[in-house]
CSV table of C-alpha atoms in Angstrom, one decimal:
chain,number,residue,atom,x,y,z
A,86,UNK,CA,39.8,42.3,-20.2
A,87,UNK,CA,41.9,39.3,-19.2
A,88,UNK,CA,40.7,36.1,-20.9
A,89,UNK,CA,39.7,33.3,-18.5
A,90,UNK,CA,41.2,29.9,-18.8
A,91,UNK,CA,38.9,26.8,-19.0
A,92,UNK,CA,39.3,26.0,-15.3
A,93,UNK,CA,38.3,29.6,-14.3
A,94,UNK,CA,35.3,29.4,-16.7
A,95,UNK,CA,34.2,26.2,-15.1
A,96,UNK,CA,34.6,27.7,-11.6
A,97,UNK,CA,32.5,30.7,-12.6
A,98,UNK,CA,29.8,28.4,-14.1
A,99,UNK,CA,29.6,26.5,-10.8
A,100,UNK,CA,29.4,29.7,-8.8
A,101,UNK,CA,26.5,31.0,-11.0
A,102,UNK,CA,24.7,27.7,-10.6
A,103,UNK,CA,25.1,27.8,-6.8
A,104,UNK,CA,23.8,31.4,-6.7
A,105,UNK,CA,20.9,30.4,-8.8
A,106,UNK,CA,20.1,27.4,-6.6
A,107,UNK,CA,20.3,29.6,-3.5
A,108,UNK,CA,18.0,32.2,-5.0
A,109,UNK,CA,15.5,29.6,-6.0
A,110,UNK,CA,15.5,27.9,-2.6
A,111,UNK,CA,15.1,31.1,-0.7
A,112,UNK,CA,12.2,32.1,-3.0
A,113,UNK,CA,10.6,28.7,-2.3
A,114,UNK,CA,11.0,29.3,1.5
A,115,UNK,CA,9.4,32.8,1.1
A,116,UNK,CA,6.5,31.3,-0.9
A,117,UNK,CA,5.8,28.6,1.7
A,118,UNK,CA,6.2,31.0,4.7
A,119,UNK,CA,3.9,33.6,3.1
A,120,UNK,CA,1.3,30.9,2.1
A,121,UNK,CA,1.1,29.5,5.6
A,122,UNK,CA,1.6,32.7,7.7
A,123,UNK,CA,0.2,35.3,5.4
A,124,UNK,CA,1.9,37.9,3.1
A,125,UNK,CA,5.0,39.5,4.6
A,126,UNK,CA,5.8,36.6,6.9
A,127,UNK,CA,9.2,35.8,5.4
A,128,UNK,CA,10.2,39.5,5.1
A,129,UNK,CA,10.2,39.5,9.0
A,130,UNK,CA,13.4,37.3,9.0
A,131,UNK,CA,16.7,39.2,8.9
A,132,UNK,CA,19.1,38.4,6.0
A,133,UNK,CA,21.7,36.9,8.3
A,134,UNK,CA,19.2,34.4,9.7
A,135,UNK,CA,18.1,33.5,6.2
A,136,UNK,CA,21.7,32.9,5.2
A,137,UNK,CA,22.3,30.6,8.2
A,138,UNK,CA,19.0,28.8,7.5
A,139,UNK,CA,20.1,28.2,3.9
A,140,UNK,CA,23.3,26.7,5.1
A,141,UNK,CA,21.4,24.3,7.3
A,142,UNK,CA,18.7,23.6,4.7
A,143,UNK,CA,16.9,20.4,3.8
A,144,UNK,CA,18.1,19.2,0.5
A,145,UNK,CA,15.8,17.4,-2.0
A,146,UNK,CA,15.0,13.7,-1.3
A,147,UNK,CA,17.7,11.3,-2.4
A,148,UNK,CA,17.4,7.6,-3.4
A,149,UNK,CA,20.1,5.0,-2.6
A,150,UNK,CA,20.5,1.2,-2.7
A,151,UNK,CA,23.1,0.8,0.0
A,152,UNK,CA,22.5,-2.9,0.9
A,153,UNK,CA,21.6,-4.1,-2.6
A,154,UNK,CA,24.6,-3.7,-5.0
A,155,UNK,CA,22.5,-5.7,-7.6
A,156,UNK,CA,20.4,-2.6,-8.2
A,157,UNK,CA,22.1,-0.7,-11.1
A,158,UNK,CA,22.6,3.0,-11.2
A,159,UNK,CA,19.9,3.1,-13.9
A,160,UNK,CA,17.4,1.5,-11.4
A,161,UNK,CA,18.2,4.0,-8.6
A,162,UNK,CA,18.0,6.9,-11.0
A,163,UNK,CA,14.7,5.7,-12.3
A,164,UNK,CA,13.4,5.4,-8.8
A,165,UNK,CA,14.6,8.9,-7.9
A,166,UNK,CA,12.8,10.3,-11.0
A,167,UNK,CA,9.6,8.6,-10.0
A,168,UNK,CA,9.8,9.9,-6.4
A,169,UNK,CA,10.5,13.5,-7.5
A,170,UNK,CA,7.6,13.4,-10.1
A,171,UNK,CA,5.1,12.0,-7.6
A,172,UNK,CA,6.2,14.5,-4.9
A,173,UNK,CA,4.9,17.2,-7.2
A,174,UNK,CA,1.5,15.5,-7.6
A,175,UNK,CA,-1.6,16.9,-5.9
A,176,UNK,CA,-2.4,13.5,-4.5
A,177,UNK,CA,0.6,13.6,-2.2
A,178,UNK,CA,0.5,17.3,-1.4
A,179,UNK,CA,0.3,18.7,2.1
A,180,UNK,CA,-3.1,20.3,2.6
A,181,UNK,CA,-3.7,22.9,5.4
A,182,UNK,CA,-7.2,24.3,5.5
A,183,UNK,CA,-7.7,25.5,1.9
A,184,UNK,CA,-3.9,25.9,1.3
A,185,UNK,CA,-1.7,23.3,-0.4
A,186,UNK,CA,2.0,22.8,-0.6
A,187,UNK,CA,3.6,20.1,-2.8
A,188,UNK,CA,5.4,17.4,-0.9
A,189,UNK,CA,8.5,18.3,-2.8
A,190,UNK,CA,8.4,21.9,-1.5
A,191,UNK,CA,7.4,20.9,2.1
A,192,UNK,CA,10.1,18.3,2.5
A,193,UNK,CA,12.7,20.9,1.6
A,194,UNK,CA,11.7,24.5,2.3
A,195,UNK,CA,8.9,23.5,4.7
A,196,UNK,CA,11.2,21.4,6.9
A,197,UNK,CA,13.8,24.2,6.9
A,198,UNK,CA,11.2,26.7,7.9
A,199,UNK,CA,10.0,24.4,10.7
A,200,UNK,CA,13.4,24.3,12.3
A,201,UNK,CA,13.8,28.0,11.8
A,202,UNK,CA,10.5,28.5,13.7
A,203,UNK,CA,11.7,26.2,16.5
A,204,UNK,CA,14.9,28.3,16.8
A,205,UNK,CA,12.8,31.5,16.8
A,206,UNK,CA,10.5,30.1,19.6
A,207,UNK,CA,13.6,29.4,21.6
A,208,UNK,CA,14.8,32.9,21.2
A,209,UNK,CA,11.4,34.4,22.0
A,210,UNK,CA,11.5,35.0,25.8
A,211,UNK,CA,8.4,37.2,26.0
A,212,UNK,CA,9.1,40.6,27.6
A,213,UNK,CA,12.7,39.7,28.0
A,214,UNK,CA,13.4,39.0,24.3
A,215,UNK,CA,16.6,40.7,23.3
A,216,UNK,CA,16.3,43.7,20.9
A,217,UNK,CA,18.0,42.0,18.0
A,218,UNK,CA,15.4,39.2,18.2
A,219,UNK,CA,12.3,41.3,18.3
A,220,UNK,CA,11.3,40.0,14.9
A,221,UNK,CA,10.7,36.5,16.3
A,222,UNK,CA,7.6,37.5,18.1
A,223,UNK,CA,5.7,38.3,14.9
A,224,UNK,CA,7.3,35.4,13.1
A,225,UNK,CA,6.2,32.9,15.7
A,226,UNK,CA,2.8,34.4,16.1
A,227,UNK,CA,2.1,33.9,12.3
A,228,UNK,CA,3.4,30.4,12.0
A,229,UNK,CA,3.3,28.7,15.3
A,230,UNK,CA,-0.3,27.4,15.0
A,231,UNK,CA,0.1,26.1,11.5
A,232,UNK,CA,3.7,25.0,10.9
A,233,UNK,CA,3.6,22.3,13.7
A,234,UNK,CA,5.5,19.1,14.4
A,235,UNK,CA,2.2,17.3,13.6
A,236,UNK,CA,2.3,18.8,10.1
A,237,UNK,CA,5.9,17.7,9.6
A,238,UNK,CA,4.9,14.2,10.8
A,239,UNK,CA,2.1,14.2,8.3
A,240,UNK,CA,4.6,15.1,5.5
A,241,UNK,CA,6.8,12.1,6.6
A,242,UNK,CA,3.7,9.9,6.5
A,243,UNK,CA,3.0,11.1,3.0
A,244,UNK,CA,6.5,10.2,2.0
A,245,UNK,CA,5.9,6.7,3.3
A,246,UNK,CA,2.7,6.5,1.4
A,247,UNK,CA,4.5,7.7,-1.8
A,248,UNK,CA,7.3,5.1,-1.6
A,249,UNK,CA,4.8,2.3,-0.7
A,250,UNK,CA,2.8,3.4,-3.8
A,251,UNK,CA,6.0,2.9,-5.9
A,252,UNK,CA,7.2,-0.4,-4.4
A,253,UNK,CA,3.8,-2.1,-3.9
A,254,UNK,CA,3.2,-2.4,-7.6
A,255,UNK,CA,6.4,-4.5,-7.9
A,256,UNK,CA,5.5,-6.9,-5.1
A,257,UNK,CA,4.9,-10.5,-5.8
A,258,UNK,CA,5.0,-13.3,-3.1
A,259,UNK,CA,6.4,-15.7,-5.8
A,260,UNK,CA,9.2,-13.4,-6.8
A,261,UNK,CA,10.4,-10.4,-4.7
A,262,UNK,CA,9.0,-8.0,-2.1
A,263,UNK,CA,10.2,-4.5,-2.4
A,264,UNK,CA,10.3,-1.6,0.0
A,265,UNK,CA,12.1,1.7,0.8
A,266,UNK,CA,13.5,2.6,4.2
A,267,UNK,CA,13.0,6.3,5.0
A,268,UNK,CA,15.8,8.1,6.9
A,269,UNK,CA,16.6,11.6,7.8
A,270,UNK,CA,20.3,12.1,7.2
A,271,UNK,CA,22.6,14.9,8.3
A,272,UNK,CA,25.4,15.4,5.8
A,273,UNK,CA,27.6,16.7,8.7
A,274,UNK,CA,27.2,18.4,12.0
A,275,UNK,CA,26.0,21.9,11.5
A,276,UNK,CA,25.4,21.3,7.8
A,277,UNK,CA,22.5,20.3,5.5
A,278,UNK,CA,20.0,17.5,6.1
A,279,UNK,CA,17.9,15.5,3.7
A,280,UNK,CA,15.5,12.6,3.5
A,281,UNK,CA,17.2,9.5,2.1
A,282,UNK,CA,15.1,6.6,0.6
A,283,UNK,CA,17.0,3.3,0.5
A,284,UNK,CA,15.7,0.6,-1.9
A,285,UNK,CA,15.4,-2.9,-0.5
A,286,UNK,CA,14.1,-6.2,-1.8
A,287,UNK,CA,13.9,-9.8,-0.6
A,288,UNK,CA,12.6,-13.2,-1.8
A,289,UNK,CA,9.9,-14.8,0.3
A,290,UNK,CA,10.8,-18.0,2.2
A,291,UNK,CA,9.7,-21.3,0.6
A,292,UNK,CA,9.3,-24.9,1.8
A,293,UNK,CA,7.9,-28.2,0.7
A,294,UNK,CA,4.9,-30.0,2.2
A,295,UNK,CA,4.0,-33.6,1.8
A,296,UNK,CA,0.5,-33.7,0.4
A,297,UNK,CA,-1.1,-37.0,-0.7
A,298,UNK,CA,2.3,-38.5,-1.2
A,299,UNK,CA,3.6,-35.6,-3.2
A,300,UNK,CA,6.0,-32.8,-2.3
A,301,UNK,CA,4.3,-29.4,-2.9
A,302,UNK,CA,6.1,-26.1,-2.9
A,303,UNK,CA,4.6,-23.3,-0.9
A,304,UNK,CA,5.5,-19.7,-0.3
A,305,UNK,CA,5.5,-18.0,3.1
A,306,UNK,CA,2.7,-15.4,3.2
A,307,UNK,CA,4.7,-12.1,3.6
A,308,UNK,CA,4.6,-8.4,2.8
A,309,UNK,CA,6.9,-5.4,2.9
A,310,UNK,CA,6.4,-1.7,3.4
A,311,UNK,CA,8.5,1.4,4.4
A,312,UNK,CA,7.1,1.4,8.0
A,313,UNK,CA,7.9,-2.2,9.0
A,314,UNK,CA,10.2,-3.5,6.3
A,315,UNK,CA,9.9,-7.2,5.4
A,316,UNK,CA,7.3,-9.0,7.4
A,317,UNK,CA,6.5,-12.8,7.4
A,318,UNK,CA,3.0,-13.7,8.6
A,319,UNK,CA,2.9,-15.5,11.9
A,320,UNK,CA,-0.4,-16.2,13.7
A,321,UNK,CA,-1.2,-17.8,17.1
A,322,UNK,CA,-2.8,-21.2,17.0
A,323,UNK,CA,-5.5,-19.9,19.4
A,324,UNK,CA,-6.4,-17.2,16.9
A,325,UNK,CA,-7.1,-20.0,14.4
A,326,UNK,CA,-9.5,-21.7,16.8
A,327,UNK,CA,-7.2,-24.5,18.1
A,328,UNK,CA,-7.4,-24.9,21.8
A,329,UNK,CA,-6.0,-27.2,24.5
A,330,UNK,CA,-4.8,-30.1,22.3
A,331,UNK,CA,-2.1,-28.1,20.6
A,332,UNK,CA,0.2,-25.7,22.7
A,333,UNK,CA,-0.5,-22.1,21.7
A,334,UNK,CA,2.4,-20.6,19.8
A,335,UNK,CA,3.1,-18.5,16.7
A,336,UNK,CA,3.2,-20.4,13.4
A,337,UNK,CA,4.1,-19.3,9.9
A,338,UNK,CA,1.5,-19.3,7.1
A,339,UNK,CA,2.3,-20.7,3.7
A,340,UNK,CA,0.3,-20.8,0.5
A,341,UNK,CA,0.4,-23.3,-2.4
A,342,UNK,CA,0.8,-22.2,-6.0
A,343,UNK,CA,-2.6,-23.7,-6.7
A,344,UNK,CA,-4.2,-21.3,-4.1
A,345,UNK,CA,-2.4,-18.3,-5.7
A,346,UNK,CA,-3.8,-19.3,-9.1
A,347,UNK,CA,-7.3,-19.5,-7.7
A,348,UNK,CA,-6.9,-16.1,-6.1
A,349,UNK,CA,-5.8,-14.6,-9.4
A,350,UNK,CA,-8.6,-16.3,-11.2
A,351,UNK,CA,-11.4,-15.4,-8.8
A,352,UNK,CA,-10.3,-12.0,-7.5
A,353,UNK,CA,-9.8,-11.2,-11.1
A,354,UNK,CA,-10.3,-7.4,-11.2
A,355,UNK,CA,-7.3,-6.6,-8.9
A,356,UNK,CA,-3.6,-6.7,-9.8
A,357,UNK,CA,-1.2,-9.3,-8.4
A,358,UNK,CA,0.3,-7.0,-5.8
A,359,UNK,CA,-3.2,-5.9,-4.6
A,360,UNK,CA,-4.3,-9.6,-4.3
A,361,UNK,CA,-1.2,-10.5,-2.3
A,362,UNK,CA,-1.7,-7.5,0.0
A,363,UNK,CA,-5.3,-8.6,0.7
A,364,UNK,CA,-4.0,-12.2,1.3
A,365,UNK,CA,-1.5,-10.9,3.9
A,366,UNK,CA,-4.1,-8.7,5.6
A,367,UNK,CA,-6.4,-11.7,6.1
A,368,UNK,CA,-4.1,-13.0,8.8
A,369,UNK,CA,-3.6,-9.7,10.7
A,370,UNK,CA,-6.8,-10.4,12.6
A,371,UNK,CA,-8.0,-13.7,11.1
A,372,UNK,CA,-11.7,-14.4,11.0
A,373,UNK,CA,-12.0,-18.2,11.2
A,374,UNK,CA,-14.7,-20.7,10.5
A,375,UNK,CA,-13.5,-23.9,12.3
A,376,UNK,CA,-13.8,-27.1,10.2
A,377,UNK,CA,-13.0,-30.7,10.8
A,378,UNK,CA,-9.7,-31.9,12.3
A,379,UNK,CA,-6.9,-29.3,11.5
A,380,UNK,CA,-8.7,-27.6,8.6
A,381,UNK,CA,-10.2,-24.2,8.6
A,382,UNK,CA,-11.8,-21.5,6.4
A,383,UNK,CA,-10.2,-18.1,6.8
A,384,UNK,CA,-12.2,-15.1,5.6
A,385,UNK,CA,-10.6,-13.0,2.8
A,386,UNK,CA,-11.9,-9.5,2.6
A,387,UNK,CA,-11.6,-7.0,-0.3
A,388,UNK,CA,-12.3,-3.4,0.7
A,389,UNK,CA,-13.6,-4.7,4.0
A,390,UNK,CA,-16.1,-6.9,2.1
A,391,UNK,CA,-16.0,-10.7,2.5
A,392,UNK,CA,-15.1,-12.0,-1.0
A,393,UNK,CA,-14.4,-15.6,0.0
A,394,UNK,CA,-12.4,-18.0,2.1
A,395,UNK,CA,-8.9,-19.4,2.2
A,396,UNK,CA,-9.1,-23.2,2.9
A,397,UNK,CA,-6.1,-23.9,5.1
A,398,UNK,CA,-4.7,-26.7,7.2
A,399,UNK,CA,-2.4,-26.9,10.2
A,400,UNK,CA,0.3,-29.3,9.1
A,401,UNK,CA,3.9,-29.9,9.9
A,402,UNK,CA,4.0,-27.1,12.4
A,403,UNK,CA,2.7,-24.5,10.0
A,404,UNK,CA,-0.6,-23.3,8.4
A,405,UNK,CA,-0.8,-24.2,4.8
A,406,UNK,CA,-3.4,-22.6,2.4
A,407,UNK,CA,-4.5,-25.2,-0.1
A,408,UNK,CA,-7.0,-23.1,-2.2
A,409,UNK,CA,-9.2,-20.1,-2.3
A,410,UNK,CA,-13.0,-20.4,-2.5
A,411,UNK,CA,-15.0,-17.4,-3.8
A,412,UNK,CA,-17.9,-16.7,-1.5
A,413,UNK,CA,-20.4,-18.2,-4.0
A,414,UNK,CA,-18.4,-21.4,-4.5
A,415,UNK,CA,-20.0,-24.6,-3.2
A,416,UNK,CA,-17.4,-25.2,-0.5
A,417,UNK,CA,-18.6,-22.2,1.5
A,418,UNK,CA,-21.6,-21.6,3.8
A,419,UNK,CA,-22.9,-18.9,1.5
A,420,UNK,CA,-22.2,-20.9,-1.6
A,421,UNK,CA,-24.2,-23.8,-0.3
A,422,UNK,CA,-27.1,-21.6,0.7
A,423,UNK,CA,-27.1,-20.0,-2.8
A,424,UNK,CA,-27.3,-23.5,-4.3
A,425,UNK,CA,-30.2,-24.4,-2.1
A,426,UNK,CA,-32.1,-21.2,-3.1
A,427,UNK,CA,-31.3,-21.4,-6.9
A,428,UNK,CA,-30.4,-25.0,-7.7
A,429,UNK,CA,-27.2,-23.7,-9.3
A,430,UNK,CA,-24.4,-26.2,-9.2
A,431,UNK,CA,-20.6,-25.8,-9.3
A,432,UNK,CA,-20.4,-25.6,-13.1
A,433,UNK,CA,-23.5,-23.5,-13.4
A,434,UNK,CA,-21.8,-20.8,-11.2
A,435,UNK,CA,-18.7,-21.1,-13.3
A,436,UNK,CA,-20.6,-20.7,-16.6
A,437,UNK,CA,-22.4,-17.7,-15.2
A,438,UNK,CA,-19.1,-16.2,-13.8
A,439,UNK,CA,-20.7,-15.9,-10.4
A,440,UNK,CA,-17.4,-17.0,-8.9
A,441,UNK,CA,-15.4,-14.0,-10.1
A,442,UNK,CA,-15.3,-10.6,-8.4
A,443,UNK,CA,-15.4,-8.7,-11.7
A,444,UNK,CA,-18.9,-9.9,-12.2
A,445,UNK,CA,-20.1,-7.6,-9.4
A,446,UNK,CA,-18.3,-4.5,-10.6
A,447,UNK,CA,-20.7,-2.3,-12.7
A,448,UNK,CA,-23.1,-5.1,-12.6
A,449,UNK,CA,-26.9,-4.7,-12.5
A,450,UNK,CA,-27.5,-7.8,-10.3
A,451,UNK,CA,-28.2,-5.5,-7.2
A,452,UNK,CA,-30.7,-3.5,-9.1
A,453,UNK,CA,-33.0,-6.5,-9.7
A,454,UNK,CA,-35.1,-7.0,-6.5
A,455,UNK,CA,-35.6,-10.7,-7.1
A,456,UNK,CA,-31.9,-11.4,-7.5
A,457,UNK,CA,-31.0,-9.0,-4.7
A,458,UNK,CA,-33.3,-10.9,-2.3
A,459,UNK,CA,-31.7,-14.2,-3.3
A,460,UNK,CA,-28.2,-12.9,-2.6
A,461,UNK,CA,-29.3,-11.4,0.7
A,462,UNK,CA,-30.8,-14.7,1.9
A,463,UNK,CA,-27.6,-16.5,0.8
A,464,UNK,CA,-25.4,-14.1,2.8
A,465,UNK,CA,-23.7,-12.7,-0.4
A,466,UNK,CA,-25.4,-9.3,-0.6
A,467,UNK,CA,-22.1,-7.5,0.3
A,468,UNK,CA,-20.9,-8.4,-3.2
A,469,UNK,CA,-23.6,-6.1,-4.6
A,470,UNK,CA,-22.2,-3.1,-2.6
A,471,UNK,CA,-18.5,-3.7,-3.3
A,472,UNK,CA,-18.4,-1.7,-6.6
A,473,UNK,CA,-17.7,1.7,-5.1
A,474,UNK,CA,-14.8,0.6,-3.0
A,475,UNK,CA,-13.1,-1.5,-5.7
A,476,UNK,CA,-14.1,0.3,-8.9
A,477,UNK,CA,-11.0,2.6,-8.9
A,478,UNK,CA,-8.7,-0.4,-8.5
A,479,UNK,CA,-10.6,-2.7,-10.8
A,480,UNK,CA,-9.0,-3.8,-14.0
A,481,UNK,CA,-12.1,-5.7,-15.2
A,482,UNK,CA,-15.8,-5.3,-14.8
A,483,UNK,CA,-19.1,-7.1,-15.7
A,484,UNK,CA,-21.3,-6.7,-18.6
A,485,UNK,CA,-24.2,-4.6,-17.3
A,486,UNK,CA,-26.9,-6.9,-18.7
A,487,UNK,CA,-25.8,-9.9,-16.5
A,488,UNK,CA,-29.0,-9.8,-14.4
A,489,UNK,CA,-31.3,-10.4,-17.3
A,490,UNK,CA,-29.2,-13.3,-18.5
A,491,UNK,CA,-29.0,-14.8,-15.0
A,492,UNK,CA,-32.8,-14.6,-14.5
A,493,UNK,CA,-33.4,-16.2,-17.9
A,494,UNK,CA,-30.9,-19.0,-16.9
A,495,UNK,CA,-32.7,-19.6,-13.5
A,496,UNK,CA,-36.2,-19.7,-15.1
A,497,UNK,CA,-35.2,-22.1,-17.9
A,498,UNK,CA,-32.9,-24.3,-15.9
A,499,UNK,CA,-35.3,-27.2,-15.8
A,500,UNK,CA,-35.5,-27.2,-19.6
A,501,UNK,CA,-31.7,-27.1,-20.1
A,502,UNK,CA,-29.4,-30.1,-19.9
A,503,UNK,CA,-27.9,-30.6,-16.5
A,504,UNK,CA,-24.4,-29.1,-16.5
A,505,UNK,CA,-23.3,-31.0,-13.4
A,506,UNK,CA,-23.9,-34.7,-12.7
A,507,UNK,CA,-23.6,-36.5,-9.4
A,508,UNK,CA,-24.1,-35.3,-5.8
A,509,UNK,CA,-22.9,-31.9,-4.7
A,510,UNK,CA,-19.7,-31.8,-2.6
A,511,UNK,CA,-20.3,-31.5,1.1
A,512,UNK,CA,-19.0,-28.5,2.9
A,513,UNK,CA,-15.2,-28.5,3.3
A,514,UNK,CA,-15.0,-32.0,1.8
A,515,UNK,CA,-12.7,-31.0,-1.0
A,516,UNK,CA,-9.3,-29.4,-0.5
A,517,UNK,CA,-9.2,-28.1,-4.1
A,518,UNK,CA,-12.2,-27.0,-6.1
């Protein structure tokens, strides 16, 4: 036998790898087709059609950083590894009735089968179908109702969900916002296709505002995702309650560092990226309590539950958020009502940690009828129901015995030294608490 030289050995190795790749891909197509259409679905397809379909197949998802040369090869490779790993996870799988296909398999073999099905439907002309295409009738009958364009759109949505899951955890208004763009790319006409994910990042815009004679830096409230890219918050003045005196127009929303720190301190059981996403969402359809002059309270909701207010001001042609007040803080309608009902002042609430979201996660406050009634009268009862929606995200939670301690504090308050001297602050009086 003639001995092969190194070049020939390498060529043979590549050939074996290609044959193995082809066999594995076709086996994956068979598995998906038989799962969705029933056993024997894939065996209906002639070998020549399978060969053509493989030549036009969808390749595995790729990751690039075309517009951002600062991303190293290591960063791109790490992102690709994360994408491929998550595409195998059940959470991102495509579910059809009681059947399930991993997103990795659907975005390759599933997409290829879909285009094969569309071609078969074109060839199926009912009674006039040509003899060599008789197989398409049974193939279409088995898959047409299940392997639909809607199902492929659902898979693309899951890809968007997956890359947002990866990029959101890295988002920070004070640093960078990250996102992926999702594109279907044809390598060449009449050749393979694939989904390409391109990594992007951008710093948020900043500007200075003159506050009490001092220049204060603020960040433009922004967010980014795969569907819309980088988005800066803009809101119409009319949506903020300003009418007539100021011409209605879109204005940008900025937030001071102080307000970001209060958000982190008081919405303390969520991560930074989750807090900043909640902040951005507050201005999509802002819920406003109009205050004096150009100031306003904007509701901030966590899991559709009001957790507090952003104290903002229309200044220098923009909306500037000065601080965040938790719903129990004295500068809110609910916080003032809670003070009237309990006598608790600003420092009392701080001492009891009633101004932190984590105090209401796995807390027993809502199980005590007396405390529950107080929170309901104050308008804060929604906090007692927030646990189920936030618990999976929460990084902190309350000590379960907080209700007993709170009741003891309320009952013995007259005997304890006053923690707070002087009159209570009037509603909206202070910009920073």
